[in-house]
Coordinates of C-alpha atoms in Angstrom, one line a residue:
M1 CA -72.5 36.0 123.9
L2 CA -70.1 34.1 127.3
K3 CA -71.4 31.4 128.6
R4 CA -69.0 29.3 130.9
Q5 CA -67.4 25.9 130.2
E6 CA -68.9 24.0 133.4
E7 CA -68.5 20.5 132.6
L8 CA -67.4 17.7 130.5
K9 CA -71.1 16.4 129.4
L10 CA -71.2 12.8 129.8
S11 CA -70.6 10.4 127.3
P12 CA -70.7 7.0 127.0
Y13 CA -66.7 7.9 126.4
S14 CA -65.6 9.5 129.3
S15 CA -64.4 6.3 130.7
L16 CA -61.2 6.0 128.1
Y17 CA -58.9 8.6 129.2
D18 CA -58.6 6.7 133.0
V19 CA -57.1 4.7 130.6
I20 CA -55.4 6.5 128.3
V21 CA -54.1 9.7 129.8
P22 CA -52.0 8.9 132.6
K23 CA -52.1 9.8 135.8
D24 CA -48.9 11.5 136.2
N25 CA -49.2 13.1 132.3
E26 CA -47.9 16.6 132.0
L27 CA -51.2 17.8 131.1
R28 CA -53.8 16.1 133.8
L29 CA -51.5 17.3 136.8
L30 CA -51.3 20.6 135.4
L31 CA -55.2 20.9 135.2
E32 CA -55.0 19.5 138.8
M33 CA -52.8 22.1 140.2
V34 CA -53.5 25.2 138.2
D35 CA -57.4 26.7 138.6
F36 CA -57.9 27.8 134.5
D37 CA -61.3 30.3 135.5
F38 CA -59.0 33.9 136.2
I39 CA -59.2 33.8 132.4
Y40 CA -62.7 34.0 132.7
D41 CA -62.0 36.7 134.6
E42 CA -60.5 38.4 132.7
M43 CA -61.4 38.1 129.1
A44 CA -65.0 38.8 130.8
S45 CA -65.3 42.9 129.1
K46 CA -63.8 40.9 125.5
Y47 CA -67.8 39.2 125.3
C48 CA -71.2 40.7 125.3
L49 CA -73.0 38.8 128.0
D50 CA -76.6 37.9 127.1
D51 CA -76.2 38.4 123.3
G52 CA -75.1 37.0 119.6
R53 CA -74.9 33.3 119.1
I54 CA -72.6 30.5 122.3
A55 CA -69.0 31.4 121.5
V56 CA -66.3 29.0 122.0
D57 CA -64.8 29.0 125.8
P58 CA -62.4 31.3 126.4
V59 CA -60.4 28.9 128.9
Q60 CA -61.0 26.1 126.4
M61 CA -58.7 28.1 123.0
F62 CA -56.5 30.0 126.1
K63 CA -55.9 26.2 125.9
Y64 CA -55.7 25.9 123.0
L65 CA -52.6 28.8 122.7
Y66 CA -50.4 26.8 125.5
L67 CA -50.8 23.5 123.5
K68 CA -49.2 25.3 120.8
V69 CA -46.3 27.2 122.8
L70 CA -45.9 23.4 124.3
Y71 CA -45.6 21.6 121.7
N72 CA -43.9 24.9 119.0
I73 CA -46.2 23.4 116.7
S74 CA -48.5 25.5 114.3
D75 CA -52.6 26.7 114.2
R76 CA -53.3 23.7 111.6
D77 CA -51.1 21.9 113.2
L78 CA -52.3 21.9 117.1
I79 CA -56.2 21.1 115.3
K80 CA -54.5 18.8 113.2
R81 CA -53.2 16.7 116.4
A82 CA -56.4 18.0 118.8
K83 CA -58.1 15.6 117.0
T84 CA -56.8 12.4 117.6
D85 CA -54.6 13.0 120.9
M86 CA -56.2 12.0 124.0
A87 CA -54.6 14.6 126.4
M88 CA -54.7 17.3 124.5
K89 CA -58.4 16.8 124.8
F90 CA -58.7 15.4 128.1
F91 CA -56.8 18.8 128.2
L92 CA -59.4 21.3 126.0
G93 CA -62.3 19.7 128.6
L94 CA -63.6 18.3 124.9
N95 CA -65.2 15.1 125.6
P96 CA -63.0 12.0 123.4
E97 CA -65.9 12.4 120.7
D98 CA -66.4 16.2 120.4
D99 CA -65.2 17.8 117.2
V100 CA -61.8 21.2 117.8
I101 CA -62.6 24.4 116.0
H102 CA -61.0 25.2 113.1
P103 CA -57.2 27.7 113.2
S104 CA -58.7 30.3 112.2
L105 CA -60.8 30.7 115.5
L106 CA -56.6 31.2 117.6
T107 CA -55.2 34.5 115.0
K108 CA -59.2 36.0 116.3
F109 CA -58.6 35.3 119.7
R110 CA -55.1 36.8 119.7
R111 CA -55.9 39.3 117.5
Q112 CA -59.6 40.4 118.9
R113 CA -60.0 39.2 122.3
L114 CA -56.7 39.7 124.1
K115 CA -56.1 42.8 122.8
D116 CA -55.2 44.9 125.7
S117 CA -55.3 42.0 128.4
N118 CA -52.9 42.5 130.8
I119 CA -51.9 39.0 130.7
L120 CA -48.2 38.5 130.8
N121 CA -49.0 40.3 133.8
L122 CA -51.5 37.6 135.4
L123 CA -50.1 34.6 134.1
I124 CA -46.8 35.2 135.3
S125 CA -47.9 36.8 139.1
K126 CA -50.3 33.2 138.9
S127 CA -47.2 30.8 138.5
V128 CA -45.9 32.4 140.6
Q129 CA -48.6 32.1 143.6
V130 CA -48.6 27.9 142.1
A131 CA -45.0 28.1 143.1
L132 CA -45.6 29.7 146.3
D133 CA -48.5 27.9 146.9
K134 CA -46.5 24.6 147.0
K135 CA -43.5 26.3 148.7
L136 CA -40.9 26.2 145.8
I137 CA -39.5 29.1 146.3
T138 CA -37.0 29.5 149.4
S139 CA -34.4 31.1 148.3
N140 CA -34.1 35.0 148.6
K141 CA -32.1 35.8 145.1
I142 CA -32.5 36.4 141.5
I143 CA -31.4 35.9 138.3
I144 CA -31.6 38.7 135.8
D145 CA -30.8 38.8 132.3
S146 CA -32.5 40.2 129.0
T147 CA -33.6 37.9 126.0
H148 CA -34.0 38.6 122.1
T149 CA -36.7 37.9 119.8
A150 CA -36.4 38.0 115.8
S151 CA -40.0 39.4 114.2
N152 CA -41.3 37.4 111.4
Y153 CA -41.0 39.5 109.1
N154 CA -37.7 40.7 109.8
Q155 CA -38.5 43.9 108.1
K156 CA -40.1 42.8 104.9
S157 CA -43.4 43.2 103.6
P158 CA -46.4 41.4 102.8
I159 CA -45.5 40.4 98.9
E160 CA -42.2 39.1 100.8
T161 CA -43.1 37.3 103.6
L162 CA -45.8 35.7 101.4
R163 CA -42.4 34.8 98.2
A164 CA -40.3 33.4 101.2
K165 CA -42.9 31.3 103.0
S166 CA -44.3 29.7 99.7
K167 CA -40.6 29.8 98.0
L168 CA -40.1 27.1 100.1
V169 CA -43.1 24.8 99.7
R170 CA -41.8 24.6 96.3
K171 CA -38.4 23.9 97.2
N172 CA -40.0 21.1 99.2
I173 CA -41.7 19.4 96.9
Y174 CA -40.0 20.3 94.4
K175 CA -36.7 17.5 96.4
V176 CA -39.6 15.1 95.7
N177 CA -41.1 15.6 92.8
E178 CA -40.2 17.4 89.9
D179 CA -42.6 16.6 87.5
I180 CA -44.9 18.8 90.3
K181 CA -43.6 22.0 88.5
S182 CA -45.8 22.5 85.0
E183 CA -49.4 21.7 87.2
L184 CA -48.2 24.5 89.7
P185 CA -49.4 27.9 89.1
V186 CA -47.1 30.9 87.1
K187 CA -46.0 33.5 89.6
N188 CA -45.8 36.7 90.9
D189 CA -44.1 38.7 89.0
T190 CA -45.5 42.3 90.3
N191 CA -44.9 44.5 93.0
D192 CA -49.0 44.0 93.7
L193 CA -49.9 42.0 96.8
E194 CA -53.5 41.4 96.0
K195 CA -52.2 39.2 93.0
E196 CA -49.5 37.3 95.6
K197 CA -52.1 36.4 98.0
I198 CA -54.1 35.6 94.7
Y199 CA -50.9 33.4 93.4
T200 CA -50.7 31.6 97.1
D201 CA -54.4 30.6 97.3
N202 CA -53.9 29.1 93.6
L203 CA -51.0 27.4 94.8
L204 CA -52.1 25.9 98.6
K205 CA -55.4 24.9 96.4
K206 CA -52.8 22.9 93.6
V207 CA -50.9 21.2 96.8
E208 CA -54.8 19.9 98.8
E209 CA -55.0 18.1 96.0
H210 CA -51.8 16.6 96.7
P211 CA -52.8 14.4 99.8
E212 CA -49.7 12.6 99.1
L213 CA -47.4 15.4 98.8
I214 CA -48.4 16.8 102.5
A215 CA -47.5 13.7 103.9
I216 CA -44.3 14.4 104.4
P217 CA -43.4 16.5 107.0
A218 CA -41.2 18.7 105.5
I219 CA -43.9 19.6 103.5
E220 CA -47.0 20.0 105.3
Q221 CA -45.2 21.9 108.3
S222 CA -44.0 25.1 105.2
F223 CA -47.3 24.2 103.6
N224 CA -49.4 24.9 106.5
S225 CA -47.2 27.5 107.8
L226 CA -47.5 29.9 104.7
K227 CA -51.8 29.1 104.7
E228 CA -51.1 30.5 108.7
T229 CA -49.4 33.7 107.1
Q230 CA -52.0 33.8 104.2
A231 CA -54.5 33.6 106.7
D232 CA -53.2 36.2 108.5
I233 CA -52.7 39.3 105.7
K234 CA -56.0 38.6 104.7
E235 CA -57.9 39.4 107.6
Y236 CA -55.3 41.5 109.1
Q237 CA -53.6 43.3 106.6
D238 CA -52.4 46.1 108.6
Y239 CA -50.3 43.8 110.9
S240 CA -47.7 41.6 108.3
E241 CA -45.7 44.6 108.9
D242 CA -43.5 45.3 112.2
A243 CA -43.9 48.5 113.1
D244 CA -42.8 48.4 116.5
A245 CA -39.9 46.0 115.8
K246 CA -36.3 47.8 116.6
V247 CA -33.3 46.9 114.8
G248 CA -31.2 45.8 118.5
H249 CA -27.6 44.3 118.7
K250 CA -25.9 41.1 120.4
T251 CA -22.5 42.5 120.1
K252 CA -21.1 45.0 117.7
D253 CA -20.7 43.9 114.7
T254 CA -24.5 41.1 115.2
S255 CA -28.0 42.7 115.5
F256 CA -31.9 41.6 115.2
F257 CA -35.0 42.9 114.3
G258 CA -36.9 42.2 116.9
Y259 CA -38.3 42.6 120.4
K260 CA -36.8 42.4 123.8
T261 CA -38.0 39.4 127.5
H262 CA -35.9 41.1 130.0
I263 CA -36.8 38.4 132.6
A264 CA -36.3 38.3 136.5
M265 CA -35.9 34.4 137.9
T266 CA -36.3 32.6 141.1
E267 CA -32.7 29.6 141.9
E268 CA -34.8 27.0 141.7
R269 CA -35.5 28.6 137.7
I270 CA -39.2 30.1 138.3
I271 CA -39.6 33.7 136.7
T272 CA -40.5 36.2 138.5
D273 CA -41.2 39.0 136.5
A274 CA -41.1 39.6 132.7
I275 CA -40.4 43.5 130.9
I276 CA -41.2 43.1 126.6
T277 CA -39.7 46.3 124.7
S278 CA -38.6 46.9 121.4
G279 CA -35.4 45.6 120.2
E280 CA -33.1 48.6 120.6
K281 CA -33.7 48.8 125.0
G282 CA -31.2 48.7 127.1
D283 CA -30.7 46.1 130.1
G284 CA -29.6 47.9 133.1
P285 CA -32.5 50.3 133.3
F286 CA -35.1 48.1 133.9
L287 CA -33.5 46.2 137.1
Q288 CA -35.1 47.9 139.2
D289 CA -38.6 47.5 138.1
L290 CA -38.8 43.8 137.6
I291 CA -36.8 43.8 141.8
D292 CA -40.6 45.6 142.4
N293 CA -42.1 43.2 140.1
T294 CA -40.7 40.0 142.3
R295 CA -41.2 41.9 145.7
E296 CA -45.4 42.4 145.6
R297 CA -45.7 39.0 144.1
K298 CA -44.5 38.3 147.4
V299 CA -41.1 37.0 146.7
N300 CA -38.0 37.8 149.0
V301 CA -35.0 39.1 146.7
D302 CA -31.7 40.2 149.4
A303 CA -29.9 39.5 146.3
V304 CA -29.9 40.5 142.4
I305 CA -27.5 38.1 140.5
G306 CA -27.3 39.6 136.9
D307 CA -24.1 40.7 133.5
R308 CA -21.9 43.7 133.7
A309 CA -24.9 45.3 131.8
Y310 CA -26.5 45.8 135.5
S311 CA -23.9 48.0 137.1
G312 CA -25.1 51.0 136.5
K313 CA -24.7 54.5 138.9
D314 CA -28.6 54.2 139.5
N315 CA -29.0 50.4 139.2
I316 CA -25.7 50.4 142.7
K317 CA -27.4 54.0 144.0
A318 CA -30.3 51.3 144.2
A319 CA -29.6 48.3 145.8
E320 CA -28.3 50.5 148.6
E321 CA -31.7 52.9 149.6
K322 CA -33.7 49.4 148.4
N323 CA -32.0 46.6 150.0
F324 CA -30.5 44.4 148.0
V325 CA -26.7 43.8 147.0
L326 CA -25.8 43.5 143.5
V327 CA -24.2 41.2 142.0
S328 CA -22.7 42.4 139.1
G329 CA -20.0 42.9 137.4
L330 CA -18.9 46.6 136.8
H331 CA -18.2 48.2 133.5
P332 CA -16.3 51.0 133.3
V333 CA -18.9 53.1 130.9
M334 CA -21.7 52.3 132.4
S335 CA -22.6 55.6 133.9
N336 CA -24.5 58.2 132.1
G337 CA -22.6 61.5 134.0
S338 CA -25.6 64.7 135.1
R339 CA -27.8 63.5 131.8
K340 CA -31.8 64.1 132.6
K341 CA -33.6 60.5 132.3
E342 CA -35.0 61.3 129.7
D343 CA -31.1 62.5 127.8
M344 CA -29.4 59.4 129.1
W345 CA -28.8 56.9 125.4
D346 CA -29.2 52.8 126.5
F347 CA -25.7 51.6 126.5
N348 CA -25.3 47.8 125.3
K349 CA -22.0 46.0 127.4
D350 CA -22.0 43.7 124.3
A351 CA -21.1 45.3 121.3
G352 CA -19.8 47.5 124.0
M353 CA -20.8 50.9 122.7
F354 CA -24.2 53.5 123.2
I355 CA -26.9 52.9 121.2
C356 CA -29.0 56.0 120.4
P357 CA -32.7 56.8 120.4
E358 CA -34.0 55.2 117.2
G359 CA -31.5 52.3 117.6
H360 CA -28.6 53.2 115.8
I361 CA -25.6 51.5 117.6
A362 CA -22.2 54.2 118.4
I363 CA -19.4 53.3 115.0
R364 CA -16.5 53.6 116.9
K365 CA -15.5 55.5 120.5
R366 CA -11.9 57.5 121.4
L367 CA -10.9 57.8 125.8
E368 CA -10.0 61.5 125.8
I369 CA -7.9 62.2 128.7
R370 CA -7.7 66.0 130.3
K371 CA -4.2 66.7 130.2
D372 CA -4.3 70.1 132.1
R373 CA -6.7 69.3 135.0
P374 CA -6.0 65.7 136.3
N375 CA -8.1 65.8 138.3
Y376 CA -11.0 64.9 135.8
N377 CA -12.3 62.0 135.3
P378 CA -11.0 60.6 131.9
S379 CA -13.7 60.2 129.9
M380 CA -14.9 57.8 126.2
K381 CA -17.2 59.9 123.2
Y382 CA -18.9 57.6 120.7
Y383 CA -19.4 58.2 117.5
F384 CA -22.0 57.5 115.0
D385 CA -23.0 58.2 111.7
V386 CA -23.7 61.0 110.3
K387 CA -25.3 60.4 107.9
K388 CA -28.3 58.2 109.4
C389 CA -28.0 61.6 111.9
R390 CA -29.4 64.0 108.9
V391 CA -31.9 61.7 107.4
C392 CA -33.7 60.5 110.9
P393 CA -37.0 61.3 112.5
L394 CA -35.3 62.7 115.7
R395 CA -32.8 65.1 113.8
D396 CA -34.2 68.7 115.0
K397 CA -33.7 67.9 118.5
C398 CA -31.0 65.3 118.7
F399 CA -28.7 66.1 115.2
K400 CA -28.9 70.4 114.7
G401 CA -26.9 69.1 110.8
K402 CA -24.0 69.2 112.9
K403 CA -20.2 68.1 111.4
S404 CA -20.7 65.3 114.4
K405 CA -23.0 63.4 116.8
T406 CA -21.0 62.4 119.7
Y407 CA -22.2 60.9 122.8
S408 CA -19.7 61.7 126.2
V409 CA -18.9 59.0 129.5
S410 CA -17.7 60.1 132.6
I411 CA -15.1 56.9 133.3
K412 CA -16.3 56.2 136.6
T413 CA -12.4 55.5 138.2
D414 CA -13.4 56.5 142.3
A415 CA -17.0 56.6 141.7
H416 CA -17.1 52.8 142.2
K417 CA -15.0 51.5 144.3
Y418 CA -16.6 50.3 146.9
Q419 CA -19.0 47.8 144.3
K420 CA -15.2 47.0 142.3
E421 CA -13.8 45.8 146.2
F422 CA -16.9 43.6 146.5
E423 CA -16.0 42.1 142.1
N424 CA -13.1 40.1 144.5
T425 CA -14.2 38.4 147.0
E426 CA -15.2 35.0 147.5
Y427 CA -19.3 36.1 148.4
F428 CA -19.2 37.6 144.4
Q429 CA -17.8 35.3 142.9
K430 CA -19.7 31.7 143.9
N431 CA -23.2 33.9 142.4
I432 CA -22.3 35.4 139.6
K433 CA -21.4 31.1 137.8
T434 CA -24.9 31.6 138.8
R435 CA -26.0 33.1 136.1
Y436 CA -25.8 29.6 133.5
K437 CA -29.1 29.0 135.4
I438 CA -30.8 32.2 133.4
E439 CA -29.5 32.0 129.9
A440 CA -30.1 27.8 130.2
K441 CA -33.6 28.7 131.0
N442 CA -33.0 31.2 127.5
S443 CA -32.0 28.9 125.6
E444 CA -35.1 26.5 126.8
M445 CA -37.6 29.0 126.0
K446 CA -35.9 29.4 122.1
I447 CA -35.5 25.6 121.1
K448 CA -38.5 24.0 123.1
H449 CA -41.4 26.3 122.8
G450 CA -40.3 28.7 120.1
Y451 CA -39.4 32.0 121.4
R452 CA -36.6 31.8 118.4
T453 CA -39.1 34.3 116.3
T454 CA -42.2 35.8 116.9
Q455 CA -45.3 34.0 115.6
S456 CA -47.9 37.0 115.0
S457 CA -46.7 41.4 114.7
G458 CA -47.2 43.8 117.0
I459 CA -45.7 44.9 120.5
E460 CA -49.0 43.3 122.1
A461 CA -48.9 39.1 120.0
M462 CA -45.2 39.5 121.5
M463 CA -46.5 39.9 125.2
L464 CA -49.3 37.5 124.5
Q465 CA -45.9 35.1 123.1
G466 CA -44.4 35.9 125.7
A467 CA -46.9 35.5 128.7
I468 CA -47.8 31.9 127.5
T469 CA -44.1 30.8 126.7
I470 CA -43.2 32.7 130.2
F471 CA -46.4 30.3 132.8
C472 CA -45.2 27.5 129.8
V473 CA -42.0 27.2 131.0
N474 CA -42.9 28.3 135.0
M475 CA -45.9 25.3 135.2
K476 CA -43.1 22.8 133.5
R477 CA -40.7 24.2 135.9
I478 CA -43.6 23.6 139.3
Q479 CA -44.3 20.5 138.0
K480 CA -41.0 19.1 138.0
L481 CA -40.1 20.4 141.5
D482 CA -43.1 19.0 143.0
K483 CA -42.1 15.4 142.0
E484 CA -38.6 15.9 143.7
K485 CA -40.7 17.4 146.7
K486 CA -42.6 14.2 147.0
E487 CA -40.1 11.9 146.2
K488 CA -37.6 13.5 149.0
S489 CA -41.2 13.5 150.7
N490 CA -41.9 9.8 150.6
K491 CA -37.8 8.6 151.1
D492 CA -37.7 10.8 154.5

């Protein structure tokens, strides 16, 4: 049963917050900026309103997830810290003496309550609206880029995942006390998942018998990570393999297994839209959606700044039709010719190769020039690994048992003449240099807020992680810009 948490209950200790949590504390400022009641509207359909026991307040649960991303810690470390951190308790709407939730509730909340929700668009829209209300967005230029997030499961089975994490626990313990080896349970050497889960349980119990070991940060962190993974696999075994993640390519020779987040950001470094896809998707096809969604949020877009991945023929045409300037360096092979949209393949500008719909990258390319027809544009032919094509799920439609599989594109020499000339203008050269801002934002999300790897498996879990991470970095940026604006106003 859902019941609103209207306000703090009366407590003789509530006044402690006025002493312990300063007025400029980021969590206190966040509460002043954002009315979190919008979470109720989104979550109401996920709860029974008049039957069953009273559920933990969904706003409070959302705030727990926000804190997890803000401080980049595990569920168990978060709950442990929340027991004694008064700023956290104040933010969560708890009295100083109130107890916190059990960490397992966070897993259930992510999987059950936030499933099928529109949380990504909801949180981006909310943070952008806060920025607009405070008049912090004044530019009319958008910077776009994508960033990758590696799957935490890294193409491993549940057994392999548990073994990797339990190995790290043992390794950290042996650094401190090698004599404990004889006390630890015998490792499971079979491929039986149930036996591996039993071994993991026994290992966790044995480590818990030595609180002096858990007090060591490295052991505590790996211990909590193993415990969280074990709980996730027990509760949702179907999710322990990431079926939605795909192989993407950062360069021709380096790849990752996971997801991509396609981002639009203002020059003030406020993210105005994000689209999350599997890792094999190209960047260029998402430009128009990013701009349309940004404009729907009442942000003016007169110019779009991006790398060469966005200089395809369709995007250059869209810039003219939708009235914005495209500041993107031209790549000679970004055109898919006259193919239908469903037959177009993605171009990976980092690797300089095309990628087929199943996510396989071309292994080589060759320039073809028609000497007998000099008026024809030259083309670039991309060759794919036939061994992979023979076992590909799309082989009947795409490969059809041929000796080779190729994909050719025309190299446009005249059609992009205007864009090529535009690259040499002072306006282009000045604005393309601002791309570093979005690269810095991607780094912030990965290094400070755990966006380098997924917290759980599946595209829905990735969208939730992306939503809260983007909301977090946006609100941090808004607080900084608002503070700078007030300081400047006071000086004037």
